[in-house]
Coordinates of C-alpha atoms in Angstrom, one line a residue:
X838 CA -41.8 -62.7 13.1
X839 CA -40.5 -59.2 12.4
X840 CA -40.5 -58.0 8.8
X841 CA -37.7 -55.6 8.0
X842 CA -38.4 -53.3 5.0
X843 CA -35.6 -51.8 2.9
X844 CA -35.2 -48.0 2.8
X845 CA -36.2 -48.0 -0.9
X846 CA -39.6 -49.6 -0.1
X847 CA -40.2 -47.2 2.7
X848 CA -39.4 -44.3 0.5
X849 CA -41.7 -45.5 -2.3
X850 CA -44.6 -46.2 0.0
X851 CA -44.3 -42.8 1.6
X852 CA -44.2 -41.2 -1.8
X853 CA -47.3 -43.1 -2.9
X854 CA -49.2 -42.0 0.3
X855 CA -48.1 -38.4 -0.2
X856 CA -49.2 -38.5 -3.9
X857 CA -52.6 -39.9 -2.8
X858 CA -53.1 -37.2 -0.2
X859 CA -52.1 -34.6 -2.7
X860 CA -54.7 -35.8 -5.3
X861 CA -57.4 -35.9 -2.7
X862 CA -56.7 -32.5 -1.2
X863 CA -55.4 -30.6 -4.2
X864 CA -57.9 -27.8 -3.9
X865 CA -57.3 -27.3 -0.2
X866 CA -53.6 -27.4 -0.8
X867 CA -53.9 -24.7 -3.5
X868 CA -55.9 -22.5 -1.2
X869 CA -53.3 -22.9 1.5
X870 CA -50.5 -22.1 -0.9
X871 CA -52.3 -18.9 -2.0
X872 CA -53.0 -18.0 1.6
X873 CA -49.4 -18.5 2.5
X874 CA -48.3 -16.5 -0.6
X875 CA -50.7 -13.7 0.3
X876 CA -49.5 -13.6 3.9
X877 CA -45.8 -13.7 2.9
X878 CA -46.4 -11.0 0.3
X879 CA -48.2 -8.8 2.8
X880 CA -45.3 -9.3 5.2
X881 CA -42.8 -8.5 2.5
X882 CA -44.7 -5.4 1.4
X883 CA -45.0 -4.2 5.0
X884 CA -41.3 -4.8 5.6
X885 CA -40.5 -2.9 2.4
X886 CA -42.7 0.0 3.4
X887 CA -41.2 0.0 6.8
X888 CA -37.7 0.2 5.2
X889 CA -38.8 3.0 3.0
X890 CA -40.4 5.1 5.7
X891 CA -37.6 4.3 8.0
X892 CA -35.2 6.1 5.6
X893 CA -36.9 9.5 6.2
X894 CA -40.1 8.8 4.2
X895 CA -38.7 10.1 0.9
X896 CA -39.3 6.9 -1.1
X897 CA -35.6 6.2 -1.6
X898 CA -33.7 3.1 -0.5
X899 CA -30.7 3.3 1.6
X900 CA -27.6 1.3 0.7
X901 CA -28.4 -1.5 3.0
X902 CA -32.0 -1.7 1.7
X903 CA -30.8 -1.8 -1.8
X904 CA -28.5 -4.7 -1.1
X905 CA -31.4 -6.5 0.7
X906 CA -33.7 -5.8 -2.3
X907 CA -31.2 -7.4 -4.7
X908 CA -31.0 -10.4 -2.4
X909 CA -34.7 -10.6 -2.1
X910 CA -35.1 -10.5 -5.9
X911 CA -32.6 -13.3 -6.3
X912 CA -34.4 -15.4 -3.7
X913 CA -37.8 -14.7 -5.2
X914 CA -36.6 -15.6 -8.7
X915 CA -35.1 -18.8 -7.5
X916 CA -38.2 -19.7 -5.6
X917 CA -40.4 -19.1 -8.6
X918 CA -38.1 -21.2 -10.8
X919 CA -38.2 -24.1 -8.4
X920 CA -42.0 -23.8 -8.0
X921 CA -42.4 -23.8 -11.7
X922 CA -40.4 -26.9 -12.1
X923 CA -42.0 -28.9 -9.2
X924 CA -45.6 -27.6 -9.1
X925 CA -48.3 -28.7 -11.7
X926 CA -49.1 -26.0 -14.3
X927 CA -52.7 -25.4 -13.0
X928 CA -51.3 -24.3 -9.6
X929 CA -48.6 -22.0 -10.9
X930 CA -49.2 -18.2 -10.7
X931 CA -52.9 -18.3 -10.0
X932 CA -55.1 -15.2 -10.5
X933 CA -55.3 -14.7 -6.8
X934 CA -51.5 -14.7 -6.4
X935 CA -50.1 -11.2 -5.8
X936 CA -48.3 -9.6 -8.8
X937 CA -46.8 -6.6 -6.9
X938 CA -44.8 -7.6 -3.8
X939 CA -42.5 -4.7 -3.0
X940 CA -41.5 -1.1 -3.9
X941 CA -39.3 -1.0 -6.9
X942 CA -37.7 1.8 -9.1
X943 CA -38.0 2.1 -12.9
X944 CA -34.8 0.8 -14.6
X945 CA -34.0 4.2 -16.1
X946 CA -34.6 6.2 -12.9
X947 CA -31.7 7.9 -11.2
X948 CA -31.8 5.5 -8.3
X949 CA -31.6 2.3 -10.5
X950 CA -29.9 3.3 -13.8
X951 CA -26.5 2.1 -12.8
X952 CA -27.7 -1.3 -11.4
X953 CA -28.2 -3.0 -14.7
X954 CA -26.3 -3.3 -18.0
X955 CA -26.9 -1.0 -20.9
X956 CA -25.1 -3.2 -23.5
X957 CA -28.1 -3.3 -25.7
X958 CA -28.2 0.5 -25.9
X959 CA -24.5 0.5 -26.7
X960 CA -25.1 -2.0 -29.5
X961 CA -27.9 0.2 -30.8
X962 CA -25.5 3.2 -30.9
X963 CA -22.9 1.1 -32.8
X964 CA -25.5 -0.1 -35.3
X965 CA -26.8 3.5 -35.9
X966 CA -23.2 4.8 -36.3
X967 CA -22.5 2.1 -38.9
X968 CA -25.7 2.9 -40.8
X969 CA -25.2 6.6 -40.7
X970 CA -21.5 6.5 -41.7
X971 CA -22.2 4.0 -44.4
X972 CA -24.6 6.4 -46.0
X973 CA -22.0 9.2 -45.7
X974 CA -19.3 7.1 -47.3
X975 CA -21.6 6.2 -50.2
X976 CA -22.7 9.9 -50.6
X977 CA -19.1 11.0 -50.5
X978 CA -18.0 8.5 -53.1
X979 CA -20.9 9.5 -55.4
X980 CA -20.0 13.2 -55.1
X981 CA -16.1 13.2 -55.2
X982 CA -15.2 9.7 -56.4
X983 CA -12.1 7.9 -54.9
X984 CA -9.7 10.6 -53.8
X985 CA -6.9 8.4 -52.4
X986 CA -3.6 9.8 -53.6
X987 CA -0.1 10.9 -52.5
X988 CA -0.1 14.7 -52.7
X989 CA 0.2 16.3 -49.2
X990 CA 1.4 13.2 -47.4
X991 CA 4.0 11.6 -49.7
X992 CA 6.3 13.7 -51.8
X993 CA 6.1 13.3 -55.5
X994 CA 9.9 13.2 -55.6
X995 CA 10.6 11.0 -52.6
X996 CA 14.4 11.1 -53.2
X997 CA 14.5 14.7 -51.9
X998 CA 13.5 13.3 -48.4
X999 CA 16.9 11.5 -48.0
X1000 CA 18.2 14.2 -45.6
X1001 CA 15.3 13.4 -43.3
X1002 CA 16.2 9.7 -43.4
X1003 CA 19.9 10.5 -42.7
X1004 CA 18.9 12.7 -39.8
X1005 CA 16.8 10.0 -38.3
X1006 CA 19.7 7.5 -38.6
X1007 CA 22.2 9.9 -37.1
X1008 CA 20.1 10.8 -34.0
X1009 CA 21.6 7.9 -31.9
X1010 CA 24.8 9.9 -31.8
X1011 CA 23.3 12.1 -29.0
X1012 CA 22.5 9.2 -26.6
X1013 CA 26.0 7.8 -27.1
X1014 CA 27.5 11.3 -26.3
X1015 CA 25.3 11.4 -23.1
X1016 CA 26.6 8.0 -22.1
X1017 CA 30.3 9.2 -22.5
X1018 CA 29.5 12.2 -20.3
X1019 CA 28.0 10.0 -17.6
X1020 CA 30.9 7.5 -17.8
X1021 CA 33.4 10.4 -17.3
X1022 CA 31.3 11.7 -14.5
X1023 CA 31.2 8.3 -12.8
X1024 CA 35.0 8.2 -12.9
X1025 CA 35.0 11.8 -11.5
X1026 CA 36.9 13.2 -14.4
X1027 CA 34.5 16.2 -14.5
X1028 CA 32.7 18.4 -12.0
X1029 CA 28.9 18.4 -11.7
X1030 CA 28.7 21.8 -13.4
X1031 CA 30.6 20.6 -16.4
X1032 CA 28.4 17.5 -16.6
X1033 CA 25.2 19.5 -16.5
X1034 CA 26.5 22.0 -19.1
X1035 CA 27.4 19.2 -21.5
X1036 CA 24.0 17.5 -21.1
X1037 CA 22.3 20.8 -21.9
X1038 CA 24.4 21.1 -25.0
X1039 CA 23.7 17.6 -26.1
X1040 CA 19.9 17.8 -25.5
X1041 CA 19.7 21.2 -27.2
X1042 CA 21.6 19.9 -30.3
X1043 CA 19.4 16.8 -30.4
X1044 CA 16.3 19.0 -30.9
X1045 CA 17.8 21.8 -33.0
X1046 CA 19.5 19.5 -35.5
X1047 CA 16.3 18.0 -36.9
X1048 CA 14.6 21.4 -37.0
X1049 CA 17.4 22.8 -39.2
X1050 CA 17.3 19.8 -41.5
X1051 CA 13.6 20.1 -42.0
X1052 CA 13.7 23.8 -42.6
X1053 CA 16.5 23.6 -45.1
X1054 CA 15.2 20.8 -47.2
X1055 CA 11.9 20.7 -49.1
X1056 CA 10.5 17.5 -47.6
X1057 CA 6.9 16.1 -47.4
X1058 CA 4.7 16.9 -44.4
X1059 CA 4.5 13.3 -43.2
X1060 CA 8.3 12.9 -43.3
X1061 CA 8.8 16.1 -41.3
X1062 CA 6.2 15.2 -38.7
X1063 CA 7.8 11.7 -38.2
X1064 CA 11.3 13.2 -37.8
X1065 CA 10.1 15.8 -35.3
X1066 CA 8.2 13.2 -33.2
X1067 CA 11.2 11.0 -33.2
X1068 CA 13.5 13.9 -32.2
X1069 CA 11.1 15.0 -29.4
X1070 CA 11.1 11.4 -28.0
X1071 CA 14.9 11.3 -28.1
X1072 CA 15.1 14.7 -26.4
X1073 CA 12.8 13.6 -23.6
X1074 CA 14.7 10.4 -23.1
X1075 CA 18.0 12.3 -22.9
X1076 CA 16.6 14.6 -20.3
X1077 CA 15.3 11.7 -18.3
X1078 CA 18.7 9.9 -18.6
X1079 CA 20.6 13.0 -17.5
X1080 CA 18.2 13.9 -14.6
X1081 CA 18.0 10.3 -13.3
X1082 CA 21.8 9.8 -13.5
X1083 CA 22.4 13.1 -11.6
X1084 CA 19.9 12.0 -8.9
X1085 CA 21.6 8.6 -8.6
X1086 CA 25.0 10.2 -8.2
X1087 CA 23.6 12.4 -5.4
X1088 CA 22.1 9.4 -3.7
X1089 CA 25.4 7.5 -4.0
X1090 CA 27.3 10.4 -2.4
X1091 CA 24.8 10.5 0.5
X1092 CA 25.3 6.8 1.1
X1093 CA 29.1 7.3 1.1
X1094 CA 28.7 10.1 3.7
X1095 CA 26.6 7.8 5.9
X1096 CA 23.4 9.8 5.5
X1097 CA 21.5 6.7 4.3
X1098 CA 23.5 3.9 5.7
X1099 CA 20.5 1.6 5.8
X1100 CA 20.0 1.9 2.1
X1101 CA 22.0 -0.4 -0.2
X1102 CA 22.5 1.8 -3.2
X1103 CA 25.0 1.5 -6.0
X1104 CA 25.4 3.8 -9.0
X1105 CA 26.5 2.3 -12.3
X1106 CA 26.7 3.6 -15.8
X1107 CA 25.7 0.8 -18.1
X1108 CA 25.5 1.2 -21.9
X1109 CA 23.2 -1.8 -22.2
X1110 CA 20.6 -0.3 -20.0
X1111 CA 20.8 3.0 -21.9
X1112 CA 20.4 1.2 -25.3
X1113 CA 17.4 -0.7 -24.0
X1114 CA 15.9 2.5 -22.7
X1115 CA 16.3 4.4 -26.0
X1116 CA 14.1 1.8 -27.8
X1117 CA 11.7 0.9 -25.0
X1118 CA 8.2 2.3 -25.0
X1119 CA 8.9 4.6 -22.0
X1120 CA 10.3 8.1 -21.4
X1121 CA 11.5 7.6 -17.9
X1122 CA 14.9 6.1 -17.4
X1123 CA 15.7 3.4 -14.8
X1124 CA 18.3 0.7 -14.5
X1125 CA 15.8 -2.2 -14.9
X1126 CA 12.2 -2.6 -16.0
X1127 CA 9.6 -5.3 -15.3
X1128 CA 9.9 -7.9 -18.1
X1129 CA 7.6 -10.5 -19.5
X1130 CA 8.6 -14.2 -20.1
X1131 CA 8.3 -14.6 -23.8
X1132 CA 7.1 -13.1 -27.1
X1133 CA 3.6 -14.2 -28.1
X1134 CA 4.0 -14.6 -31.9
X1135 CA 0.3 -15.2 -32.7
X1136 CA -0.8 -12.1 -30.6
X1137 CA 2.0 -10.0 -32.2
X1138 CA 0.8 -11.0 -35.7
X1139 CA -2.8 -10.0 -34.9
X1140 CA -1.7 -6.6 -33.6
X1141 CA 0.4 -6.0 -36.7
X1142 CA -2.6 -6.8 -39.0
X1143 CA -4.8 -4.4 -36.9
X1144 CA -2.2 -1.7 -37.2
X1145 CA -2.1 -1.9 -41.0
X1146 CA -5.9 -1.9 -41.2
X1147 CA -6.5 1.1 -38.9
X1148 CA -3.7 3.1 -40.4
X1149 CA -5.2 2.6 -43.9
X1150 CA -8.6 3.5 -42.5
X1151 CA -7.2 6.7 -41.0
X1152 CA -5.6 7.7 -44.3
X1153 CA -8.8 7.0 -46.1
X1154 CA -10.8 9.4 -43.9
X1155 CA -8.1 12.1 -44.3
X1156 CA -8.0 11.9 -48.1
X1157 CA -11.7 11.2 -48.7
X1158 CA -13.3 13.5 -46.1
X1159 CA -11.0 16.0 -44.3
X1160 CA -9.1 17.2 -47.4
X1161 CA -12.3 18.1 -49.4
X1162 CA -13.8 19.9 -46.5
X1163 CA -10.8 22.0 -45.8
X1164 CA -10.1 22.7 -49.4
X1165 CA -13.6 23.9 -50.0
X1166 CA -13.7 26.2 -46.9
X1167 CA -12.5 29.7 -46.1
X1168 CA -10.1 30.7 -43.4
X1169 CA -12.0 30.3 -40.1
X1170 CA -10.9 33.8 -38.9
X1171 CA -11.9 35.6 -42.1
X1172 CA -15.4 35.9 -43.4
X1173 CA -18.8 34.9 -42.0
X1174 CA -18.9 33.6 -38.4
X1175 CA -21.8 31.2 -39.0
X1176 CA -20.0 29.8 -42.1
X1177 CA -16.9 29.2 -40.0
X1178 CA -18.9 27.4 -37.3
X1179 CA -20.6 25.2 -39.9
X1180 CA -17.2 24.3 -41.4
X1181 CA -15.8 23.4 -37.9
X1182 CA -18.9 21.3 -37.0
X1183 CA -18.8 19.5 -40.4
X1184 CA -15.1 18.8 -39.9
X1185 CA -15.5 17.6 -36.3
X1186 CA -16.8 14.1 -37.0
X1187 CA -14.1 12.9 -39.5
X1188 CA -11.5 14.7 -37.4
X1189 CA -12.8 12.8 -34.3
X1190 CA -12.6 9.5 -36.2
X1191 CA -9.0 10.2 -37.2
X1192 CA -8.0 11.2 -33.7
X1193 CA -9.5 8.0 -32.2
X1194 CA -7.8 5.9 -34.9
X1195 CA -4.5 7.7 -34.2
X1196 CA -4.8 7.0 -30.5
X1197 CA -5.7 3.3 -31.0
X1198 CA -2.8 2.8 -33.5
X1199 CA -0.2 4.6 -31.5
X1200 CA -0.9 4.0 -27.9
X1201 CA -2.6 0.6 -28.0
X1202 CA -1.2 -1.2 -31.1
X1203 CA 2.2 0.3 -31.8
X1204 CA 3.4 0.7 -28.2
X1205 CA 2.1 -2.8 -27.3
X1206 CA 3.9 -4.3 -30.3
X1207 CA 7.1 -2.6 -29.3
X1208 CA 6.7 -3.7 -25.7
X1209 CA 6.0 -7.3 -26.9
X1210 CA 9.2 -7.3 -29.0
X1211 CA 11.3 -6.0 -26.1
X1212 CA 9.6 -8.0 -23.4
X1213 CA 8.6 -4.7 -21.7
X1214 CA 6.2 -5.6 -18.8
X1215 CA 4.5 -2.3 -17.9
X1216 CA 1.8 -1.9 -20.6
X1217 CA -0.2 1.0 -19.0
X1218 CA 0.3 3.4 -21.8
X1219 CA -3.1 5.0 -21.2
X1220 CA -6.0 4.9 -18.7
X1221 CA -9.7 5.5 -19.1
X1222 CA -9.3 9.1 -20.4
X1223 CA -12.8 8.8 -22.2
X1224 CA -14.3 9.0 -18.7
X1225 CA -12.4 12.2 -17.8
X1226 CA -14.6 14.8 -16.0
X1227 CA -12.2 17.7 -16.4
X1228 CA -9.5 18.8 -18.8
X1229 CA -6.6 18.2 -16.3
X1230 CA -7.9 14.7 -15.6
X1231 CA -7.8 14.0 -19.3
X1232 CA -4.2 15.1 -19.5
X1233 CA -3.4 12.8 -16.6
X1234 CA -5.0 9.7 -18.2
X1235 CA -4.6 9.7 -22.0
X1236 CA -0.8 9.7 -22.5
X1237 CA 0.8 7.9 -19.6
X1238 CA 4.5 7.9 -20.8
X1239 CA 4.4 11.7 -21.3
X1240 CA 2.4 12.2 -18.0
X1241 CA 4.9 10.2 -16.0
X1242 CA 7.8 12.1 -17.6
X1243 CA 6.2 15.5 -16.8
X1244 CA 5.5 14.5 -13.2
X1245 CA 9.0 13.1 -12.7
X1246 CA 11.1 15.7 -14.4
X1247 CA 9.1 18.9 -14.5
X1248 CA 6.2 19.1 -12.0
X1249 CA 7.8 17.7 -8.8
X1250 CA 11.2 19.3 -9.4
X1251 CA 9.4 22.6 -9.6
X1252 CA 7.6 21.9 -6.3
X1253 CA 10.9 20.8 -4.6
X1254 CA 12.4 24.2 -5.7
X1255 CA 9.6 26.2 -4.0
X1256 CA 7.4 26.9 -7.0
X1257 CA 3.7 26.7 -6.1
X1258 CA 1.4 24.2 -7.7
X1259 CA -0.1 26.7 -10.0
X1260 CA 3.3 27.7 -11.3
X1261 CA 4.4 24.1 -11.7
X1262 CA 1.3 23.4 -13.7
X1263 CA 1.9 26.5 -15.9
X1264 CA 5.5 25.4 -16.6
X1265 CA 4.3 21.9 -17.5
X1266 CA 1.8 23.2 -20.0
X1267 CA 4.3 25.6 -21.4
X1268 CA 6.8 22.8 -22.1
X1269 CA 4.0 20.7 -23.7
X1270 CA 2.9 23.7 -25.8
X1271 CA 6.4 24.3 -27.1
X1272 CA 6.8 20.7 -28.3
X1273 CA 3.3 20.6 -29.8
X1274 CA 4.2 23.7 -31.8
X1275 CA 7.5 22.2 -32.9
X1276 CA 5.9 19.0 -34.1
X1277 CA 3.4 20.8 -36.3
X1278 CA 4.9 24.2 -37.2
X1279 CA 8.3 23.0 -38.3
X1280 CA 7.0 20.4 -40.8
X1281 CA 4.6 23.1 -42.1
X1282 CA 7.4 25.7 -42.1
X1283 CA 4.9 28.1 -40.6
X1284 CA 5.1 29.6 -37.2
X1285 CA 1.7 31.0 -36.3
X1286 CA 1.7 29.5 -32.8
X1287 CA -1.8 28.0 -33.2
X1288 CA -0.8 24.7 -31.5
X1289 CA 1.1 26.6 -28.8
X1290 CA -1.9 28.8 -27.9
X1291 CA -4.2 25.8 -28.2
X1292 CA -2.3 24.0 -25.4
X1293 CA -1.9 27.1 -23.3
X1294 CA -5.7 27.6 -23.6
X1295 CA -6.1 24.4 -21.7
X1296 CA -5.2 26.2 -18.5
X1297 CA -8.4 28.3 -18.4
X1298 CA -10.3 25.2 -19.6
X1299 CA -8.9 23.3 -16.6
X1300 CA -10.3 26.0 -14.3
X1301 CA -13.6 26.1 -16.1
X1302 CA -14.2 22.3 -16.1
X1303 CA -13.1 22.1 -12.4
X1304 CA -15.6 24.8 -11.6
X1305 CA -18.4 23.0 -13.5
X1306 CA -17.6 19.7 -11.9
X1307 CA -17.7 21.1 -8.4
X1308 CA -20.8 23.1 -9.0
X1309 CA -23.0 20.5 -10.6
X1310 CA -21.5 17.4 -8.8
X1311 CA -22.1 15.4 -11.9
X1312 CA -19.6 13.4 -14.0
X1313 CA -21.8 13.8 -17.1
X1314 CA -21.5 17.6 -17.2
X1315 CA -17.7 17.6 -16.9
X1316 CA -17.3 14.7 -19.4
X1317 CA -19.6 16.4 -22.0
X1318 CA -17.7 19.7 -21.6
X1319 CA -14.4 17.9 -22.2
X1320 CA -15.7 16.3 -25.4
X1321 CA -17.2 19.5 -26.7
X1322 CA -14.2 21.8 -26.1
X1323 CA -11.5 19.3 -27.0
X1324 CA -12.8 17.2 -29.9
X1325 CA -15.8 19.0 -31.4
X1326 CA -14.3 22.6 -31.4
X1327 CA -10.6 22.6 -30.7
X1328 CA -9.0 20.1 -33.1
X1329 CA -11.1 21.0 -36.2
X1330 CA -10.4 24.7 -35.7
X1331 CA -6.7 24.0 -35.4
X1332 CA -6.7 21.8 -38.6
X1333 CA -8.5 24.6 -40.5
X1334 CA -6.1 27.3 -39.3
X1335 CA -3.0 25.4 -40.2
X1336 CA -4.3 24.2 -43.6
X1337 CA -5.3 27.7 -44.8
X1338 CA -2.1 29.3 -43.5
X1339 CA 0.0 26.6 -45.3
X1340 CA -2.0 27.1 -48.5
X1341 CA -1.6 30.9 -48.2
X1342 CA 2.1 30.6 -47.7
X1343 CA 2.5 28.3 -50.8
X1344 CA 0.4 30.7 -52.8
X1345 CA 2.4 33.7 -51.9
X1346 CA 5.7 31.8 -52.5
X1347 CA 4.5 30.7 -56.0

């Protein structure tokens, strides 16, 4: 009679037999494992040495060998993990097992430094910054006390700033006038020359009107800066609206002539699209924009809280650190050179904090809040400017609305009119320098052109940083040069120059 065993009984009997054999020949098995491990290690070491010497004998891994090394490490770690789980402890990692199996680089060497994360070092830097700045805050409070006040930022008689408020509220008159001009141009009631002339008058009035209001009334510095920034944004939007509308009219005429018969193009002057454009977080006009589905109320509330916190932190640094430093310093262009350098370096750290807070509040928080309220979809208001290797790369990355406006309405129109690239770049920097000077000099009521020359000085810095980047072929050299010239030296020097010139003007007037 045939006895049929179940699969479970066969499996259990085979397992018992294998366990018995393992107990009897444990020592031999261990020797075999070590022998196999030694032979496999020798083969891996020989293959690794063959890979290294095959790459010219310089001890460096090629890209394919680096990938293979990573795969081998993963396989080795997985095998060790499985062996540790399944093998008895007395057979794991014996003294005869090889500890060095292949050629490897040190983690901080140039060949391997970018293959692992450095989050721990970044956390260390954050902890050190918190500790050092906490000590500075305590030392400052012990020396000066709490210096938060109004003074330079908010006028003691705020009622005298009402012309600034009225000027801000009346600026929408200029977009409405530009819309009427475009509406008349669409109905062909005016020639193109008349349309262009009227747009020039409207845009010029939009920037001169706030300048005259600020210069005629004795307003606070913060109110004047806010009005000038608002006026410059309106001016750039009007230029984009006029330029884009002109281009759309030309395309519509070419379609009517049959030059682009395959393009379905229609030109329409729509007040709703202009009104949305004037409040949208962009400087480039178009008929429609990518839109999001809904407003995230919880996300919006968190961004508003962050905006209040970082704005207060920025004001605290200005009142508690920057004001005492500039008040207790001499004019940087008068007196001892070493003293001026010491003042600039001492001012560089709080100035850098204020600048970073300003960037975060304006470009990340405020523009995203505005975009969320308007369902504006394109939220690329900046790129990774902190990784910029050259000065011109920084200007292309840090302020995307202005960069897109410059490229669309200044740089490429210059190229299309036969101006070389160097001349187009010079014109772009000149326009930027003029508006930087307006935003600072007009509220200070002081035209020393420090901001203008500071922006124009970026052109030789562009040439210098490009030369250093091409010479050393290292992103670190260019990035460190950018941080040194732009944040450590440039901005503190500009702050000292304007402060002392303003104080000198007030002293001579009194």
